Amino acid sequence: MTEETDNYLDIVNKIRKIHTNDPNVFIPLHAPIFCGNEKKYLNECIDSTFVSSVGPFVDRIEKEMAEFTGSKYAIACVNGTAALHIALLLAGVQENELVITQSLSFVATTNAIKYCNANPVFLDVDLTTMSLSPKCLEDFLTNETIQIDGKCIHKSTNKRIGAVVPMHTFGICADLSALSTICKNHNIPLVEDAAESLGSFYGDKHSGTIGLLGTLSFNGNKTITSGGGGFILTQDAELAKRAKYLTTQAKEPHAWKFYHTEIGYNYRMPNINAALLTAQLEQLPKFLKSKRAIANEYKILFDSYSDVTFVLEPENQTSNYWLCSILMNSQENRDAFLEISNKHNTMCRPAWELLHTLPPFSNEILGSTLENSYYIQSRLVNLPSSPNPRYW
Amino acid sequence: MTEETDNYLDIVNKIRKIHTNDPNVFIPLHAPIFCGNEKKYLNECIDSTFVSSVGPFVDRIEKEMAEFTGSKYAIACVNGTAALHIALLLAGVQENELVITQSLSFVATTNAIKYCNANPVFLDVDLTTMSLSPKCLEDFLTNETIQIDGKCIHKSTNKRIGAVVPMHTFGICADLSALSTICKNHNIPLVEDAAESLGSFYGDKHSGTIGLLGTLSFNGNKTITSGGGGFILTQDAELAKRAKYLTTQAKEPHAWKFYHTEIGYNYRMPNINAALLTAQLEQLPKFLKSKRAIANEYKILFDSYSDVTFVLEPENQTSNYWLCSILMNSQENRDAFLEISNKHNTMCRPAWELLHTLPPFSNEILGSTLENSYYIQSRLVNLPSSPNPRYW
């Protein structure tokens, strides 16, 4: 392995030069940048005394997020997991139903399904998108389900399929056109987990705006952050109204009376977090520009290595390149690369453990082989991908 | 009613004078005050770039909250509802079990029980504490439950009683000594919903530190706020460790691997909210001092009205007087008072609708008469109670 190891050290040094001239500084996987109105808006927020569940920054960020994504409605939430939980409830997912998703995802996707007391069905991903495979979905629905009274029923368990949830892995969208058609044909709501794909477009549509509902995340590791935060996107006025209602403890509007018609959630985004996000959103275009430039540098770099493949955005998509990724030619080499890069202050990371292999999800239904998921899981490396002022 | 109405207007004007010399300014029920290091710490937080799930302010506020409350362990959460949800799970509450609580409470108390897929049993409150009645608890447990293999089983449903959850109403603690003894005798964990009682002491012990677990809230309407925030208090090292684990998506510690052994929650307090709370906690002593002074002014004021009773802290307690309260002599007069006070820019509010009367909880078990709960619900008025610089 000595030759390969030398080779990898060479790659790591070239990766470092894309981000910094400092040979020793630690390069994180993805760090937020605050070079706009963050302090100004936070100070304004304190001066206003509105820091909590209501406030002008919540209204403003909801309006501006709708504008940026082109979504008719955008509802601020406390985080992306909470947003997905509510989106699933709004899509109609009920106790003991099944929700189809991918095994190659962050654990929040399936946790949200479990919060609805529903169960995930894991399908494979495509190699091009690393996201839910339309072919696997079509095969599963055709072979394993039937339509009864307009509902899609899983034959062997007699459970309804409540939703299909693709996750747009590392900012690359699933094949939304195909998934959307299949979901319509089988009467299943499509809910997009767009936690990683703010700024990613499928054709000319922003991720999260093609399904019945979509959800975004603004955790600290995302392209822009509110500390903790999420959003629900929808084009349906009634769902938007219910999203606000359920995330604000299902309290009926009244000057002083506390009346709640159903079980709600404390899932609001506080005004102080909205203030931070408002400042961050203003800078998103230049962050995205720099992330594309970094992706391009990576592409040029890895074009000269035959044993490493840089993952490019598919045709008809504009990726946010949230986390740039490469595929190594074996798990052994992936591990060797991770060892060397992290040792040399250059944070790299493999994909998540496949969800169906984790103890809490080890008894769920596997609706297809998971060949591509295993392939990607064993070979992928996420590269440092923070926005960088040198590229804007 | 003209005479009474004149009388009430007189009271409202006297209430106003306790808070302000301005005859027209709107007086909120409870507004936060930011006159310390709030901006400084928020700006430090931005400079550090640690705004999200980890950061020095999270560590610091956990240490300082433990010190202030005298709790061995204090774990920061995204809000009080999330804190209570996790506390119930940690206490061992499982699906289809029963959790005893009071009907006179904010909806979050029972929502948290429902998130565990458990059901509330509603008991009455005492008139002196407005919180869970030990007598009702003892009667219910003696008459309606039996011990089987060290578990307390509700005879008619065969369900285990998973926890007892008193809520310290408006900052006045339940009779924790009696409740604690009863819970021990019947092998049931005591979980204190101390959302409203930061700074309230039962004897020399801070609310939330007597039960197996206790939870705090730092929503914008509380004595101090983090925008949104909560805390779990416990004296048990293992529970504290699990609280941190479950609130951080149950992720096993590893430099890059994502491994989760159970279903976790995205319930962390972001560092930016912790920064705000750190500054607020520094000011808590003077806030509490001014709130006691205001309560004393109210006491003096209402001593001269025989038809209105100011709710005092019981013996052996120090209340934070989060929301000062009066009891009117009828529901009709309560409504008349609310009408007049709110019309005159002086925000007052009744207690919450009793939880067992709300649609999502209308089929739950009532474990006692709810005579005192109805009495308080129909007569209580919360008075403006914000901390006020004129009293510190």
Short mmCIF file of N, CA and C in Angstrom, two decimals, chain A residues 127-205:
data_model
loop_
_atom_site.label_atom_id
_atom_site.label_comp_id
_atom_site.label_asym_id
_atom_site.label_seq_id
_atom_site.Cartn_x
_atom_site.Cartn_y
_atom_site.Cartn_z
N LEU A 127 -26.89 4.99 -8.80
CA LEU A 127 -25.48 5.40 -8.69
C LEU A 127 -25.29 6.85 -9.11
N THR A 128 -26.08 7.30 -10.08
CA THR A 128 -25.90 8.68 -10.58
C THR A 128 -26.36 9.74 -9.58
N THR A 129 -27.44 9.47 -8.86
CA THR A 129 -27.98 10.48 -7.94
C THR A 129 -27.66 10.15 -6.48
N MET A 130 -27.29 8.92 -6.18
CA MET A 130 -27.09 8.43 -4.81
C MET A 130 -28.40 8.54 -4.01
N SER A 131 -29.50 8.78 -4.69
CA SER A 131 -30.81 8.97 -4.06
C SER A 131 -31.80 7.93 -4.59
N LEU A 132 -32.98 7.88 -3.97
CA LEU A 132 -33.96 6.83 -4.22
C LEU A 132 -34.12 6.47 -5.70
N SER A 133 -34.05 5.19 -5.99
CA SER A 133 -34.09 4.70 -7.37
C SER A 133 -35.53 4.55 -7.86
N PRO A 134 -35.93 5.26 -8.93
CA PRO A 134 -37.28 5.12 -9.49
C PRO A 134 -37.54 3.68 -9.96
N LYS A 135 -36.53 3.03 -10.51
CA LYS A 135 -36.70 1.65 -10.98
C LYS A 135 -37.06 0.73 -9.80
N CYS A 136 -36.32 0.86 -8.71
CA CYS A 136 -36.61 0.03 -7.53
C CYS A 136 -37.99 0.34 -6.99
N LEU A 137 -38.36 1.62 -7.01
CA LEU A 137 -39.68 2.00 -6.49
C LEU A 137 -40.79 1.39 -7.35
N GLU A 138 -40.64 1.53 -8.67
CA GLU A 138 -41.65 0.99 -9.60
C GLU A 138 -41.76 -0.52 -9.43
N ASP A 139 -40.63 -1.20 -9.38
CA ASP A 139 -40.65 -2.67 -9.22
C ASP A 139 -41.34 -3.08 -7.92
N PHE A 140 -40.98 -2.40 -6.85
CA PHE A 140 -41.56 -2.75 -5.55
C PHE A 140 -43.07 -2.53 -5.57
N LEU A 141 -43.49 -1.37 -6.07
CA LEU A 141 -44.93 -1.06 -6.04
C LEU A 141 -45.71 -2.01 -6.95
N THR A 142 -45.13 -2.32 -8.10
CA THR A 142 -45.83 -3.21 -9.05
C THR A 142 -45.95 -4.63 -8.49
N ASN A 143 -44.87 -5.11 -7.90
CA ASN A 143 -44.86 -6.51 -7.46
C ASN A 143 -45.43 -6.72 -6.06
N GLU A 144 -45.29 -5.76 -5.21
CA GLU A 144 -45.58 -5.99 -3.78
C GLU A 144 -46.83 -5.28 -3.27
N THR A 145 -47.44 -4.44 -4.09
CA THR A 145 -48.60 -3.69 -3.59
C THR A 145 -49.80 -3.83 -4.53
N ILE A 146 -50.97 -3.55 -3.98
CA ILE A 146 -52.19 -3.45 -4.82
C ILE A 146 -52.95 -2.21 -4.43
N GLN A 147 -53.80 -1.75 -5.33
CA GLN A 147 -54.65 -0.60 -5.05
C GLN A 147 -55.98 -1.09 -4.49
N ILE A 148 -56.35 -0.59 -3.32
CA ILE A 148 -57.68 -0.90 -2.76
C ILE A 148 -58.32 0.41 -2.34
N ASP A 149 -59.47 0.71 -2.94
CA ASP A 149 -60.18 1.97 -2.65
C ASP A 149 -59.27 3.19 -2.76
N GLY A 150 -58.44 3.20 -3.79
CA GLY A 150 -57.57 4.36 -4.01
C GLY A 150 -56.37 4.42 -3.09
N LYS A 151 -56.19 3.37 -2.30
CA LYS A 151 -55.02 3.33 -1.42
C LYS A 151 -54.03 2.30 -1.93
N CYS A 152 -52.75 2.56 -1.71
CA CYS A 152 -51.72 1.62 -2.11
C CYS A 152 -51.40 0.72 -0.91
N ILE A 153 -51.74 -0.56 -1.03
CA ILE A 153 -51.61 -1.49 0.10
C ILE A 153 -50.48 -2.50 -0.16
N HIS A 154 -49.61 -2.62 0.83
CA HIS A 154 -48.52 -3.60 0.74
C HIS A 154 -49.14 -4.98 1.00
N LYS A 155 -49.02 -5.88 -0.01
CA LYS A 155 -49.79 -7.13 0.02
C LYS A 155 -49.44 -8.01 1.22
N SER A 156 -48.16 -8.19 1.49
CA SER A 156 -47.81 -9.20 2.51
C SER A 156 -48.09 -8.74 3.94
N THR A 157 -48.13 -7.41 4.19
CA THR A 157 -48.42 -6.94 5.56
C THR A 157 -49.80 -6.31 5.66
N ASN A 158 -50.46 -6.08 4.52
CA ASN A 158 -51.76 -5.42 4.48
C ASN A 158 -51.70 -3.98 5.00
N LYS A 159 -50.51 -3.39 5.00
CA LYS A 159 -50.37 -2.01 5.47
C LYS A 159 -50.37 -1.04 4.29
N ARG A 160 -50.92 0.16 4.56
CA ARG A 160 -50.93 1.18 3.52
C ARG A 160 -49.53 1.79 3.37
N ILE A 161 -49.17 2.10 2.12
CA ILE A 161 -47.95 2.88 1.88
C ILE A 161 -48.35 4.35 2.05
N GLY A 162 -47.87 4.98 3.12
CA GLY A 162 -48.32 6.33 3.46
C GLY A 162 -47.60 7.44 2.72
N ALA A 163 -46.36 7.19 2.33
CA ALA A 163 -45.59 8.22 1.62
C ALA A 163 -44.33 7.60 1.02
N VAL A 164 -43.79 8.31 0.04
CA VAL A 164 -42.46 7.98 -0.49
C VAL A 164 -41.55 9.16 -0.18
N VAL A 165 -40.40 8.86 0.46
CA VAL A 165 -39.49 9.94 0.90
C VAL A 165 -38.10 9.75 0.33
N PRO A 166 -37.83 10.36 -0.83
CA PRO A 166 -36.44 10.38 -1.30
C PRO A 166 -35.65 11.41 -0.51
N MET A 167 -34.36 11.16 -0.31
CA MET A 167 -33.49 12.15 0.33
C MET A 167 -32.44 12.54 -0.70
N HIS A 168 -32.27 13.84 -0.90
CA HIS A 168 -31.37 14.32 -1.96
C HIS A 168 -29.94 14.34 -1.44
N THR A 169 -29.28 13.20 -1.61
CA THR A 169 -28.01 12.92 -0.94
C THR A 169 -26.90 13.91 -1.28
N PHE A 170 -26.36 14.52 -0.26
CA PHE A 170 -25.24 15.46 -0.37
C PHE A 170 -25.53 16.61 -1.33
N GLY A 171 -26.83 16.85 -1.61
CA GLY A 171 -27.21 17.98 -2.45
C GLY A 171 -27.57 17.60 -3.87
N ILE A 172 -27.43 16.31 -4.22
CA ILE A 172 -27.82 15.86 -5.56
C ILE A 172 -29.25 15.32 -5.50
N CYS A 173 -30.11 15.86 -6.37
CA CYS A 173 -31.53 15.48 -6.30
C CYS A 173 -31.75 14.07 -6.83
N ALA A 174 -32.73 13.41 -6.23
CA ALA A 174 -33.25 12.17 -6.80
C ALA A 174 -33.88 12.49 -8.16
N ASP A 175 -34.17 11.47 -8.93
CA ASP A 175 -34.82 11.67 -10.24
C ASP A 175 -36.30 11.99 -9.97
N LEU A 176 -36.55 13.27 -9.70
CA LEU A 176 -37.87 13.68 -9.19
C LEU A 176 -38.97 13.53 -10.21
N SER A 177 -38.63 13.69 -11.47
CA SER A 177 -39.64 13.56 -12.52
C SER A 177 -40.19 12.12 -12.53
N ALA A 178 -39.30 11.16 -12.52
CA ALA A 178 -39.72 9.75 -12.54
C ALA A 178 -40.44 9.38 -11.24
N LEU A 179 -39.88 9.79 -10.11
CA LEU A 179 -40.50 9.44 -8.82
C LEU A 179 -41.90 10.03 -8.71
N SER A 180 -42.03 11.27 -9.18
CA SER A 180 -43.30 11.97 -9.12
C SER A 180 -44.37 11.23 -9.93
N THR A 181 -44.01 10.80 -11.12
CA THR A 181 -44.95 10.07 -11.97
C THR A 181 -45.37 8.75 -11.31
N ILE A 182 -44.40 8.02 -10.80
CA ILE A 182 -44.69 6.73 -10.17
C ILE A 182 -45.62 6.93 -8.97
N CYS A 183 -45.31 7.93 -8.14
CA CYS A 183 -46.14 8.20 -6.95
C CYS A 183 -47.57 8.53 -7.36
N LYS A 184 -47.73 9.34 -8.40
CA LYS A 184 -49.08 9.68 -8.88
C LYS A 184 -49.82 8.43 -9.34
N ASN A 185 -49.12 7.61 -10.11
CA ASN A 185 -49.76 6.39 -10.63
C ASN A 185 -50.21 5.44 -9.52
N HIS A 186 -49.52 5.48 -8.39
CA HIS A 186 -49.84 4.55 -7.31
C HIS A 186 -50.55 5.23 -6.14
N ASN A 187 -50.95 6.49 -6.33
CA ASN A 187 -51.69 7.23 -5.29
C ASN A 187 -50.92 7.31 -3.96
N ILE A 188 -49.67 7.70 -4.04
CA ILE A 188 -48.86 7.87 -2.82
C ILE A 188 -48.28 9.28 -2.80
N PRO A 189 -48.41 9.98 -1.68
CA PRO A 189 -47.80 11.31 -1.60
C PRO A 189 -46.27 11.23 -1.64
N LEU A 190 -45.66 12.17 -2.37
CA LEU A 190 -44.21 12.27 -2.43
C LEU A 190 -43.76 13.39 -1.48
N VAL A 191 -42.91 13.03 -0.52
CA VAL A 191 -42.38 14.01 0.43
C VAL A 191 -40.87 14.05 0.27
N GLU A 192 -40.32 15.20 -0.11
CA GLU A 192 -38.88 15.29 -0.37
C GLU A 192 -38.12 15.69 0.89
N ASP A 193 -37.18 14.86 1.30
CA ASP A 193 -36.26 15.24 2.37
C ASP A 193 -35.12 16.01 1.71
N ALA A 194 -35.27 17.34 1.69
CA ALA A 194 -34.30 18.21 1.02
C ALA A 194 -33.38 18.88 2.04
N ALA A 195 -33.13 18.17 3.14
CA ALA A 195 -32.31 18.72 4.23
C ALA A 195 -30.94 19.19 3.74
N GLU A 196 -30.42 18.47 2.73
CA GLU A 196 -29.05 18.74 2.29
C GLU A 196 -29.00 19.56 1.01
N SER A 197 -30.17 19.94 0.47
CA SER A 197 -30.17 20.43 -0.92
C SER A 197 -30.74 21.83 -1.10
N LEU A 198 -30.56 22.70 -0.10
CA LEU A 198 -30.92 24.10 -0.33
C LEU A 198 -30.03 24.65 -1.44
N GLY A 199 -30.64 25.20 -2.48
CA GLY A 199 -29.86 25.73 -3.59
C GLY A 199 -29.65 24.72 -4.71
N SER A 200 -30.20 23.51 -4.55
CA SER A 200 -30.13 22.51 -5.62
C SER A 200 -31.41 22.56 -6.44
N PHE A 201 -31.25 22.54 -7.76
CA PHE A 201 -32.41 22.62 -8.64
C PHE A 201 -32.50 21.39 -9.53
N TYR A 202 -33.74 20.91 -9.65
CA TYR A 202 -34.04 19.82 -10.59
C TYR A 202 -34.71 20.49 -11.77
N GLY A 203 -34.01 20.56 -12.93
CA GLY A 203 -34.49 21.42 -14.01
C GLY A 203 -34.48 22.84 -13.47
N ASP A 204 -35.62 23.52 -13.58
CA ASP A 204 -35.66 24.88 -13.04
C ASP A 204 -36.41 24.94 -11.70
N LYS A 205 -36.69 23.77 -11.13
CA LYS A 205 -37.44 23.76 -9.87
C LYS A 205 -36.52 23.46 -8.68
#
